[in-house]
Every structure is written in structure tokens, then in C-alpha cells.
């Protein structure tokens, strides 16, 4: 018996859909049939746009009239490492202006790697009466004046998170713009701010917001004031300290230790700039409950690190400098059996010689001792295939594996072989691997392994690797779920790219810099693939002044339904059919 | 046009096998073609400062020679009435930077003292832009702590533990870690704006050892962008500017904002001191500068630049 989908009551479907929040599931629902598409679009509340140039704001507004939360990403990931010249784009203003008119009830805006002006912040502050959460991750272009507008106008603000953004800071007074009647703050992250904020304003703010769970201070908040803040907010769950040093005075220490003892809910600690090790024991009262510890900025010796980390038996996430060394990682592996995420950063990345004893052995120890390990970012100076094979076998739950051997093209230091076999084992064993970053000496062989085994891989970062187009071809033709591919300094040229042109429409974006893709190939791709924006970034001047076979400096290709963008600076050229 | 787009219009996987051999056999041919292509000489505007620290790196074609330079303090004698043009001893080598060699377009291009790599391995990551992949923001935070550690030692407070000794050693090591003490913590990279150009840039002060190199890098950055804007029909303003450069009037001055918020002429103080006090840079039109800061005077007595 034929039953039409529309005979299923709409309200019931809507109710069912209200439990479906994942974007992927929602997208799947909308493809079932036209009436489901319609019902779904009217009740979608959150949207994530991974590339702000993939779609125009008007298109989003037309399809989803009832949004409450918008998340956008702008610049490509390699912008974090200064590979994207300033002025490239990613200005959020056009989006904010459109959202302001269309969604007066919008509650959340989350932006990553976008250029946000003070004007944008003012529009946000004044347009959304019920605005609750603003997250600016790795953004730039705004000052504390914009923040002051948000503070002064957003009466129901619950979260303000400036993680890793660059903020111009003409005055520290913006915090005082939160009115005395304002008490709804639950999360505040100002760790990226360079200059001082008014401590008394901060203290009063913290004291009057009973729901405050997350507080990440900047380094300008001195240690001796921290205790006062903590006593005003014993309900804190996540704390980022300011600078963690002062002259060692017994009363400051005991005050601080007492304040920490009062924070029974504390689960996450970060900050610790300029650490004076004598004050570290002040946090010992909370260590046993900590699940997340970020010592990324704590330039302290291994011994102090080990003492601290050994107290944190519930630790799930640890970010630390390589001062921890192999011996510290062994201790970590012995105590923290619930560890799921480890990031080890280099304390002296530009030094020619190692300054600490951190090698592949540290990571092997952790993989052996911590069976739940899922996510690794590891900077080191030497690696072997054997170590990688061991690590591959020990951590079946790995979903994100990023290894950075500091010297480009460094081989297995024992056998002097490429690390193809090691990474091959990684992709073969990590069945759920979603993100991978490669380093060291690698031939086309590693890409063959990746294409063969990494079937769930979504993001791949490659540098100084491969021998020929075959490498790129393996990845593009083999990795079915590939979404983002970023490549620098590899000998990949036209052939693999052109042969896999259709694949590019199934991905969010492809970045290639300092490779061998010719201008001719870019033009061809731009002409033939109308649903891709093929953008050439070249600071040497217009590419058509050079021979067509000349490689372009940088290439950024992304799928889009918005057509070529109009806000490109002078060093970016789009290869669409018309301009070529 | 070769039949390289084997997968167009269809699923990449299915036609992959068929075109594989065909495509891959062309790889060698394509690469041979590209590398046998003659090196394209590109005339740079090559505006070198000349004198003092301007050397190093590759020489550029100096079509404009003395013209169109960015002036720094050493260009001005101690009593200033008019900017002078010192001799350009440095511009005799007119080696031309290859713009179009396969593999030479490497990530080292933007590092100020980079040398064009012929595909060889860069050394220890120190010359390569964006490698190791750490955010500059983060690195600078570490250096900040190095400076704080050093000042604690000076005050006689704080343990002389190994990490601090190591840091001090590295600070004395020269070019790597003498970084500006910028409030914002983004020590290596500071913003640079040039009058008349709406888009600012950033320059890594850590990558330069002296004023000459810095000025050279800035000239590359800004005057070359001007050219590219011209070529795609940029604004009239840009065209006028570069023709004034052609006329030879040195129209621009390099200035910086220090920690106290004053705008100073770049080059007055020793490089290291400059690094600790600079907040941002501005390439200012000489016509807009109201009184240049004379050299060799006490900092307190020095006349501050008053930009119009």
C-alpha cells in the first residue's frame, strides 16, 4: 500500500527531529524527500559553515529561517603558520550584517580564523536582544572597543571566549562596561589579551556571576590576586591562571592553596605563564580531580612537571612542553590511565640542536601505558619506523594523529630509511583515524598506504614529502572521506590534480603551497569546474605575466555555491571561466 | 590540451584505473617540460637601501637604484633639514632572481634572509616560513617568559634552575630570540601599514638582524604589491605613487610606535633596543612627518615625530 510521506504528521516529525542535532544527520534527513526537506529546514536551529566562502549568507537565511546559532570558519588552517598573507580575506562583516536583519533572536555566533571588526562587534551587540554566546577563535581585526560594546549591550550574555585571537588593546577598561546588574556570565576566556584588565572590575564581575564555570585569565593578572578571584568563584570548573610567579611569600602561598582547596568543582587548569615552581604545590589540592591540564605556556623543568602530573590521576587531556622529556612521559603513562589526548610542544623549535631529551621513546611509553589514547600532537626531533609501528599497534582508539619531526625530511634515525612503513602501520591500524599530519622523510609509498587504508580520514596535512604526482593521486583517489587536504613544499604538479578534479567537489578545500602546480592547470581547473573556486595566491604579481607552465606560489581550491568571491586582495586571482 | 581530466563528470574512483597509466606516464614528460623551460628573468623594483646593513640575501636587479627608498634614521645626519641619499655601494651586483624554476618557489621566499633552495632540505627549520607548524603567537609567549626569567635573575630573585640558564644562553645566542617586548605578546610579528594602502601587513622582526634587512624586506613587501596592484588596474593612487618613485623623490619614511605610544623614526636606537620597544611600524609619507627625530640625542630630549 502506498503511503505518502506527507501523511506522517508534521508536528510529530518536528518533534522527532528536535532530538537530532548532528549536522550530518540533519543533512541526511533533509534529503529524504521534499516535505522532509521543508520540515527540517524550518526547525533547524544551528548551522556550521566550514568555509565562509562556500555559501552566501542570503542563501543560508533563505533556507533556514529559524536559526539560533551560527558557526563560521574563514581562513585556511595554514594561516596559523603565516602561510596566508595578510589581507587575504575572511571578513565577517557581510555575514553579521545579513544575520542582524534576518535573525533578531539569534543567540550564538562562533567564528574561527575570521577578520572581525569593531563595527561587526557593535552590530552584534545591538542587533540580538537575546544574544548569549560569542566565540572568537583565532580571529583578528578588533579591539577592546568592540568588546566594550558587547559588554555594555548584551544583557543576557553567557559566554565570551576570545581564544587565541589577536586583540588590539587601547585600554583595559572594557570589562567595566558590564553593568552592575549583569549577572548571567557563565564563561569568560580572555587569555589572549596582552594588556592589563581592570582587576577590580574583574573581581566584581566574577563575584556577581553565580553561574560562572569557566574563567581563563590573561597573563597580566598577578598571582597574588588569584586567590581573591577564586574565593569569589568556588564553583569554577575551568580555570586559566594568569602569570604564575611572585616572590615566594608564605602568606601568599597559603592563601592561594586555601583558595584552591575551596574549588571543589575544578576540573581543568591552564595558564601558568612565567611559572615560579615554588608555587606549584598550591594547586595540589585540586589535582586528583583534574581531567584537563594545559601547561603549554609553563616553562618549567621536567622534575616539577613530573611532580605535578603524578598527582593528576584522573587526567584525560594534557598539553605540555617538551621539558617533560621521555622520563616524564613514562611517569605520565604510569599514572594517568585515562589519558585520551596528549600534546607535546617544542620549547625551542628553531634551535639546531635538541635542548631536551624528548624522543620517540616518550610517545611509545604513553601509547603503551594509556590504552584510551585518541588524540596526539607530538613535536620531536627523531623518530623510527619501529617506534611508529609499536605506537600504531598500541592505540586502537586513535582518531587524530599529528606528528611533527622538527627537521624536514628527517629519516628513521636508526636505519636512515624513509618513514613510509611507520606511517603505513599507523593508517593500517588506526581504523577510525580522522585526522593525520605527516612529517619526516616520506616517499610516494606512504601515500599509497594512506590511499589504501585511511578510509575514514577527513583531514590530511603534508609537508616536504613525496616524490611525484603519484603520491597526490593515491590520496585523492583513495581517501573516500577526505574533506580537507593541505600540502606545502611537495613535488606535486598538475597531473594528479587534473586527473582527480571531480574529487575536489566532494571536499571542503585543498591548499597547496610551494608545490609544482602550473598556472595553466589552475586555469583549466577553474574553467572546467564551475562549482569550485580556484584561487591563486601569488605575491610576485599577476600569474599571466609569467609563462603558463610556471608554478604558482600558493593555490587554494574550495567547493562553493556562491560563485567567485569579490573581496579578493591584489595578490589573489580567481580562475573562473570568465577571467581566464 | 591533454586528456588529463579523465575523471571529469564522473566518479573519481571508477575512471581512475583506466586513466591511471595514461596519466602517470605523462608525469615524467610534464616534469621534463617544466624544468627545461628557460628561467624567466624578472625585473624586481629592487629598492635596496645601500650602505651599512643592506647586504646579504640575493641581490636584485636594481632598475631604480637610489630611487624610491624607504628612509631610516641613518639616512639623516644629526641636524636635519633635508633627507639625503647616501651612496649605494651595494647595488652593483645585478643578479636576477629566477622567478620561474620548478621547485624554487619554496616556502623560504618570504623569510628575509632566505636563499633560494634548489630543492634541498632547509636547515633546522630556522629559514622556512611556517615551519615547524607552531603559531607565532605561541612562540612569542615563550620568549616573553624568557625575558621575564632573565629580569628575575637580574633582580636576584628566583631560582637559578636549568631552564632559566638555558633560556639565558639562548637569548645571548643572537638572532633567534632577541624579540621585541610587545605588549600584546605577538613579539616576532608586528603590523606594518603604509600610507595609502588600506591593507596592512605583518613582518617578522625576528627574521632580521638589522635595520637594513628590515627595510629591504619592507620594500619588497610594499613596493612590489604596489606593482601588482597596478598591473591588474589598481587604483589611480597607486599608479601615481610609483611614478613618483620613478621620479626619484624618496617619498617614504619608516617609523614605529614604541611602548609609550610615541611615533619614532626607525634607526635611531640600537637594533636590540628597538626590538624591545617597537609595537608597530608605519611607512609614512615624508610630507606628513612633522619634524624628524634627530640622531645622537638623548632619548628624552629627542623630538618626537608628530604625524599629521
Short mmCIF file of C-alpha atoms in Angstrom, two decimals, chain A residues 177-549:
data_model
loop_
_atom_site.label_atom_id
_atom_site.label_comp_id
_atom_site.label_asym_id
_atom_site.label_seq_id
_atom_site.Cartn_x
_atom_site.Cartn_y
_atom_site.Cartn_z
CA UNK A 177 31.27 48.19 30.77
CA UNK A 178 29.39 45.17 32.05
CA UNK A 179 26.61 46.82 34.05
CA UNK A 180 26.34 46.10 37.76
CA UNK A 181 23.03 44.40 37.06
CA UNK A 182 24.70 41.93 34.73
CA UNK A 183 24.99 38.51 36.33
CA UNK A 184 24.48 35.90 33.65
CA UNK A 185 28.08 35.19 32.68
CA UNK A 186 29.00 31.51 32.67
CA UNK A 187 32.16 31.51 30.62
CA UNK A 188 34.89 34.09 30.09
CA UNK A 189 38.14 33.48 28.22
CA UNK A 190 40.43 36.47 27.89
CA UNK A 191 43.71 34.58 27.97
CA UNK A 192 44.87 36.09 24.70
CA UNK A 193 44.69 39.71 25.82
CA UNK A 194 48.05 41.37 26.03
CA UNK A 195 47.50 44.23 28.38
CA UNK A 196 46.10 44.50 31.83
CA UNK A 197 42.43 44.47 32.53
CA UNK A 198 40.97 46.36 35.42
CA UNK A 199 41.31 43.92 38.25
CA UNK A 200 38.65 45.44 40.42
CA UNK A 201 36.14 45.28 37.56
CA UNK A 202 37.12 41.67 37.02
CA UNK A 203 36.77 40.82 40.66
CA UNK A 204 33.35 42.39 40.90
CA UNK A 205 32.22 40.68 37.74
CA UNK A 206 33.38 37.30 38.94
CA UNK A 207 31.82 37.85 42.32
CA UNK A 208 28.37 38.68 40.99
CA UNK A 209 28.03 35.90 38.42
CA UNK A 210 26.99 32.78 40.28
CA UNK A 211 26.90 30.64 37.14
CA UNK A 212 30.48 31.36 36.19
CA UNK A 213 32.03 28.00 35.40
CA UNK A 214 34.85 28.88 33.04
CA UNK A 215 37.35 31.64 33.69
CA UNK A 216 40.52 31.92 31.66
CA UNK A 217 42.61 34.90 32.69
CA UNK A 218 45.42 36.55 30.82
CA UNK A 219 49.00 36.70 31.94
CA UNK A 220 48.60 40.22 33.31
CA UNK A 221 46.54 39.02 36.26
CA UNK A 222 49.12 38.60 39.01
CA UNK A 223 49.36 35.56 41.20
CA UNK A 224 48.73 37.30 44.46
CA UNK A 225 45.32 38.41 43.21
CA UNK A 226 44.31 34.97 42.05
CA UNK A 227 43.27 33.78 45.49
CA UNK A 228 40.72 36.57 45.79
CA UNK A 229 39.17 35.66 42.49
CA UNK A 230 38.96 32.01 43.41
CA UNK A 231 37.29 32.73 46.69
CA UNK A 232 34.72 34.75 44.79
CA UNK A 233 34.02 31.83 42.47
CA UNK A 234 34.39 28.49 44.25
CA UNK A 235 32.02 26.93 41.72
CA UNK A 236 34.56 27.24 38.91
CA UNK A 237 35.05 24.18 36.75
CA UNK A 238 37.67 25.54 34.38
CA UNK A 239 40.36 27.98 35.36
CA UNK A 240 43.17 29.60 33.44
CA UNK A 241 45.58 31.35 35.77
CA UNK A 242 47.45 34.49 34.96
CA UNK A 243 51.17 34.75 35.40
CA UNK A 244 52.12 32.20 37.97
CA UNK A 245 55.04 33.84 39.64
CA UNK A 246 55.72 36.09 42.55
CA UNK A 247 58.30 36.35 45.26
CA UNK A 248 57.88 33.33 47.45
CA UNK A 249 55.98 34.57 50.42
CA UNK A 250 54.41 32.10 52.83
CA UNK A 251 51.19 34.03 53.27
CA UNK A 252 50.61 34.40 49.55
CA UNK A 253 51.23 30.71 49.18
CA UNK A 254 48.92 29.59 51.93
CA UNK A 255 46.25 32.00 50.76
CA UNK A 256 46.46 30.54 47.29
CA UNK A 257 46.48 26.94 48.43
CA UNK A 258 43.49 27.64 50.63
CA UNK A 259 41.62 29.23 47.75
CA UNK A 260 42.32 26.26 45.51
CA UNK A 261 41.13 23.87 48.17
CA UNK A 262 37.82 25.66 48.14
CA UNK A 263 37.30 24.96 44.45
CA UNK A 264 35.87 21.50 44.67
CA UNK A 265 34.47 21.51 41.13
CA UNK A 266 37.66 22.42 39.36
CA UNK A 267 38.38 20.03 36.51
CA UNK A 268 40.51 21.99 34.09
CA UNK A 269 43.57 24.15 34.61
CA UNK A 270 45.58 26.24 32.17
CA UNK A 271 47.60 29.46 32.07
CA UNK A 272 50.73 29.22 34.20
CA UNK A 273 52.78 31.81 32.45
CA UNK A 274 56.16 32.62 33.98
CA UNK A 275 55.83 29.81 36.45
CA UNK A 276 57.67 30.04 39.69
CA UNK A 277 57.91 26.39 40.66
CA UNK A 278 57.68 27.11 44.37
CA UNK A 279 54.02 27.99 43.88
CA UNK A 280 53.02 24.88 42.01
CA UNK A 281 52.13 22.88 45.12
CA UNK A 282 49.33 25.38 45.73
CA UNK A 283 47.30 23.55 43.10
CA UNK A 284 47.89 20.09 44.55
CA UNK A 285 44.53 20.09 46.39
CA UNK A 286 42.68 20.05 43.06
CA UNK A 287 44.94 17.72 41.10
CA UNK A 288 43.18 14.49 41.86
CA UNK A 289 40.01 15.76 40.22
CA UNK A 290 41.61 17.36 37.19
CA UNK A 291 40.69 15.97 33.81
CA UNK A 292 42.40 18.62 31.71
CA UNK A 293 45.75 20.27 32.29
CA UNK A 294 47.26 22.77 29.88
CA UNK A 295 50.89 23.56 30.69
CA UNK A 296 51.59 24.77 27.18
CA UNK A 297 52.93 28.06 28.42
CA UNK A 298 54.62 26.76 31.54
CA UNK A 299 58.33 26.84 31.02
CA UNK A 300 59.26 24.61 33.92
CA UNK A 301 61.67 21.80 34.41
CA UNK A 302 60.88 18.17 33.97
CA UNK A 303 61.10 17.36 37.67
CA UNK A 304 58.46 19.90 38.61
CA UNK A 305 56.29 18.74 35.74
CA UNK A 306 56.50 15.14 36.83
CA UNK A 307 55.62 16.01 40.40
CA UNK A 308 52.57 17.89 39.25
CA UNK A 309 51.36 15.43 36.67
CA UNK A 310 51.79 12.46 39.00
CA UNK A 311 49.13 13.94 41.25
CA UNK A 312 46.59 14.05 38.45
CA UNK A 313 45.40 10.51 38.24
CA UNK A 314 42.13 11.38 36.52
CA UNK A 315 43.80 13.28 33.75
CA UNK A 316 42.31 12.89 30.30
CA UNK A 317 43.91 15.73 28.47
CA UNK A 318 47.47 17.01 28.85
CA UNK A 319 49.14 19.77 26.88
CA UNK A 320 52.74 20.27 27.87
CA UNK A 321 56.13 21.46 26.68
CA UNK A 322 58.86 19.03 25.77
CA UNK A 323 60.57 19.83 29.05
CA UNK A 324 58.63 16.85 30.27
CA UNK A 325 61.08 14.66 28.34
CA UNK A 326 60.88 10.91 27.85
CA UNK A 327 61.23 10.28 31.52
CA UNK A 328 58.25 12.49 32.35
CA UNK A 329 56.13 10.80 29.73
CA UNK A 330 56.97 7.45 31.26
CA UNK A 331 55.70 8.76 34.59
CA UNK A 332 52.59 10.06 32.87
CA UNK A 333 51.98 6.69 31.29
CA UNK A 334 52.28 5.07 34.68
CA UNK A 335 49.79 7.32 36.46
CA UNK A 336 47.25 8.60 34.02
CA UNK A 337 45.48 5.60 32.66
CA UNK A 338 42.52 7.59 31.42
CA UNK A 339 44.56 9.79 29.15
CA UNK A 340 42.84 10.41 25.83
CA UNK A 341 44.66 13.44 24.49
CA UNK A 342 48.33 14.36 24.60
CA UNK A 343 50.02 17.36 23.04
CA UNK A 344 53.74 17.93 23.45
CA UNK A 345 55.02 21.26 22.16
CA UNK A 346 58.62 22.25 21.44
CA UNK A 347 60.24 24.69 23.80
CA UNK A 348 62.91 25.59 21.30
CA UNK A 349 61.60 24.84 17.84
CA UNK A 350 64.18 26.87 15.96
CA UNK A 351 67.23 25.57 17.75
CA UNK A 352 69.54 23.44 15.67
CA UNK A 353 70.29 21.05 18.50
CA UNK A 354 67.85 19.37 20.84
CA UNK A 355 67.62 21.15 24.16
CA UNK A 356 65.72 18.41 25.95
CA UNK A 357 65.74 14.67 25.98
CA UNK A 358 62.44 14.05 24.27
CA UNK A 359 62.46 11.35 21.65
CA UNK A 360 60.23 8.73 20.09
CA UNK A 361 60.52 6.73 23.31
CA UNK A 362 58.30 9.14 25.17
CA UNK A 363 55.43 8.63 22.79
CA UNK A 364 55.94 4.88 22.79
CA UNK A 365 55.67 4.85 26.59
CA UNK A 366 52.45 6.78 26.53
CA UNK A 367 50.95 4.55 23.87
CA UNK A 368 51.87 1.53 25.97
CA UNK A 369 50.55 2.88 29.23
CA UNK A 370 47.43 4.71 28.09
CA UNK A 371 45.10 2.45 26.15
CA UNK A 372 42.44 5.10 25.70
CA UNK A 373 44.69 7.44 23.78
CA UNK A 374 42.72 9.09 20.96
CA UNK A 375 44.46 12.27 20.00
CA UNK A 376 48.13 13.05 19.74
CA UNK A 377 50.12 16.08 18.69
CA UNK A 378 53.81 15.42 19.17
CA UNK A 379 56.79 17.58 18.27
CA UNK A 380 60.11 15.79 18.44
CA UNK A 381 63.42 15.60 16.69
CA UNK A 382 63.80 11.94 15.91
CA UNK A 383 61.63 9.00 15.01
CA UNK A 384 61.92 5.43 13.82
CA UNK A 385 59.67 3.17 11.82
CA UNK A 386 59.84 0.64 14.63
CA UNK A 387 58.53 3.15 17.15
CA UNK A 388 55.68 4.14 14.86
CA UNK A 389 54.73 0.53 14.32
CA UNK A 390 54.63 -0.02 18.09
CA UNK A 391 52.60 3.11 18.63
CA UNK A 392 50.25 2.03 15.86
CA UNK A 393 49.57 -1.29 17.50
CA UNK A 394 49.08 0.10 20.99
CA UNK A 395 46.39 2.69 20.43
CA UNK A 396 43.40 1.30 18.59
CA UNK A 397 41.20 4.23 19.53
CA UNK A 398 43.29 6.87 17.84
CA UNK A 399 41.28 9.36 15.80
CA UNK A 400 43.74 12.22 15.45
CA UNK A 401 47.46 11.63 14.98
CA UNK A 402 49.78 14.52 14.29
CA UNK A 403 53.48 14.01 14.38
CA UNK A 404 55.88 16.83 13.71
CA UNK A 405 59.51 15.88 13.39
CA UNK A 406 61.15 19.25 13.50
CA UNK A 407 63.76 18.73 10.82
CA UNK A 408 62.00 18.49 7.43
CA UNK A 409 62.64 15.21 5.59
CA UNK A 410 64.28 13.57 8.57
CA UNK A 411 64.61 9.83 8.02
CA UNK A 412 64.38 7.00 10.53
CA UNK A 413 67.45 7.92 12.52
CA UNK A 414 68.48 4.33 13.08
CA UNK A 415 68.02 2.84 9.64
CA UNK A 416 68.12 6.06 7.62
CA UNK A 417 65.09 4.80 5.73
CA UNK A 418 62.02 6.86 4.95
CA UNK A 419 59.23 6.66 7.49
CA UNK A 420 56.78 5.21 4.98
CA UNK A 421 56.45 1.91 6.81
CA UNK A 422 55.85 3.56 10.14
CA UNK A 423 53.08 5.79 8.90
CA UNK A 424 51.75 2.91 6.88
CA UNK A 425 51.29 0.97 10.10
CA UNK A 426 49.61 3.99 11.62
CA UNK A 427 46.94 4.19 8.93
CA UNK A 428 46.51 0.49 8.74
CA UNK A 429 45.91 0.06 12.45
CA UNK A 430 44.01 3.19 13.27
CA UNK A 431 40.73 2.21 11.70
CA UNK A 432 38.93 5.31 12.93
CA UNK A 433 41.61 7.80 12.06
CA UNK A 434 40.04 11.10 11.04
CA UNK A 435 42.97 13.44 11.12
CA UNK A 436 46.61 12.87 10.22
CA UNK A 437 49.68 15.09 9.92
CA UNK A 438 52.83 13.66 8.40
CA UNK A 439 56.46 14.63 8.74
CA UNK A 440 59.91 13.22 8.21
CA UNK A 441 61.33 11.63 5.08
CA UNK A 442 58.47 10.20 3.06
CA UNK A 443 58.17 8.85 -0.46
CA UNK A 444 55.16 8.21 -2.65
CA UNK A 445 54.85 4.87 -0.90
CA UNK A 446 53.37 6.43 2.24
CA UNK A 447 50.62 7.97 0.17
CA UNK A 448 49.87 4.62 -1.33
CA UNK A 449 49.32 3.30 2.19
CA UNK A 450 47.18 6.25 3.08
CA UNK A 451 45.04 5.86 -0.02
CA UNK A 452 44.63 2.18 0.68
CA UNK A 453 43.90 2.19 4.39
CA UNK A 454 42.81 5.60 5.58
CA UNK A 455 39.22 5.24 4.58
CA UNK A 456 37.81 7.43 7.31
CA UNK A 457 40.41 10.12 7.01
CA UNK A 458 38.91 13.60 6.84
CA UNK A 459 41.87 15.89 7.19
CA UNK A 460 45.44 15.36 6.00
CA UNK A 461 48.40 17.72 6.39
CA UNK A 462 51.51 17.10 4.35
CA UNK A 463 54.83 18.92 4.22
CA UNK A 464 58.15 18.21 2.46
CA UNK A 465 57.02 14.77 1.37
CA UNK A 466 56.55 12.59 -1.69
CA UNK A 467 58.38 12.17 -4.96
CA UNK A 468 55.83 12.69 -7.68
CA UNK A 469 52.23 13.24 -8.64
CA UNK A 470 51.59 9.62 -7.88
CA UNK A 471 51.63 10.50 -4.22
CA UNK A 472 48.87 13.05 -4.54
CA UNK A 473 46.95 10.79 -6.83
CA UNK A 474 46.90 8.00 -4.25
CA UNK A 475 45.40 10.29 -1.67
CA UNK A 476 42.82 11.91 -3.89
CA UNK A 477 41.68 8.66 -5.39
CA UNK A 478 41.83 6.51 -2.27
CA UNK A 479 40.65 8.54 0.71
CA UNK A 480 36.92 8.41 0.36
CA UNK A 481 36.04 10.68 3.24
CA UNK A 482 38.69 13.26 2.59
CA UNK A 483 37.42 16.72 3.40
CA UNK A 484 40.45 18.94 3.89
CA UNK A 485 43.84 18.47 2.32
CA UNK A 486 46.69 20.87 2.96
CA UNK A 487 50.06 20.47 1.33
CA UNK A 488 53.22 22.52 1.36
CA UNK A 489 56.60 22.07 -0.28
CA UNK A 490 55.85 18.80 -2.08
CA UNK A 491 56.70 17.93 -5.68
CA UNK A 492 53.07 17.55 -6.72
CA UNK A 493 52.10 19.04 -10.03
CA UNK A 494 49.30 19.17 -12.50
CA UNK A 495 48.57 15.63 -13.39
CA UNK A 496 47.20 14.24 -10.18
CA UNK A 497 45.17 17.35 -9.62
CA UNK A 498 43.60 17.37 -13.03
CA UNK A 499 43.00 13.64 -13.04
CA UNK A 500 41.08 13.92 -9.78
CA UNK A 501 39.27 17.14 -10.45
CA UNK A 502 35.88 15.73 -9.63
CA UNK A 503 37.11 14.61 -6.25
CA UNK A 504 37.71 18.22 -5.31
CA UNK A 505 33.99 18.90 -5.39
CA UNK A 506 33.49 16.31 -2.68
CA UNK A 507 35.95 18.03 -0.36
CA UNK A 508 35.73 21.26 1.56
CA UNK A 509 39.09 22.57 0.43
CA UNK A 510 42.55 21.89 -0.91
CA UNK A 511 45.57 24.03 -0.10
CA UNK A 512 48.83 23.66 -1.96
CA UNK A 513 51.78 25.98 -1.48
CA UNK A 514 55.31 25.76 -2.82
CA UNK A 515 54.36 22.80 -4.99
CA UNK A 516 54.56 22.46 -8.74
CA UNK A 517 51.08 23.20 -9.96
CA UNK A 518 51.20 25.34 -13.05
CA UNK A 519 49.12 28.36 -13.82
CA UNK A 520 47.85 26.57 -16.89
CA UNK A 521 46.44 23.76 -14.76
CA UNK A 522 44.79 26.23 -12.43
CA UNK A 523 43.11 27.96 -15.32
CA UNK A 524 41.94 24.68 -16.72
CA UNK A 525 40.51 23.60 -13.41
CA UNK A 526 38.78 26.92 -12.97
CA UNK A 527 37.26 26.74 -16.42
CA UNK A 528 36.06 23.18 -16.18
CA UNK A 529 34.80 23.12 -12.61
CA UNK A 530 32.22 25.84 -12.07
CA UNK A 531 31.40 24.65 -8.59
CA UNK A 532 34.95 25.13 -7.43
CA UNK A 533 36.67 28.36 -6.66
CA UNK A 534 40.23 28.03 -7.79
CA UNK A 535 42.24 30.82 -6.23
CA UNK A 536 45.86 31.52 -6.96
CA UNK A 537 47.77 33.44 -4.32
CA UNK A 538 50.93 34.88 -5.71
CA UNK A 539 52.80 37.80 -4.31
CA UNK A 540 55.12 38.01 -7.28
CA UNK A 541 52.42 39.69 -9.31
CA UNK A 542 49.78 38.55 -11.81
CA UNK A 543 50.36 34.98 -12.93
CA UNK A 544 49.62 35.78 -16.54
CA UNK A 545 52.77 37.84 -16.72
CA UNK A 546 54.73 34.64 -16.39
CA UNK A 547 54.72 31.61 -18.66
CA UNK A 548 51.76 29.31 -18.23
CA UNK A 549 53.93 26.45 -17.11
#
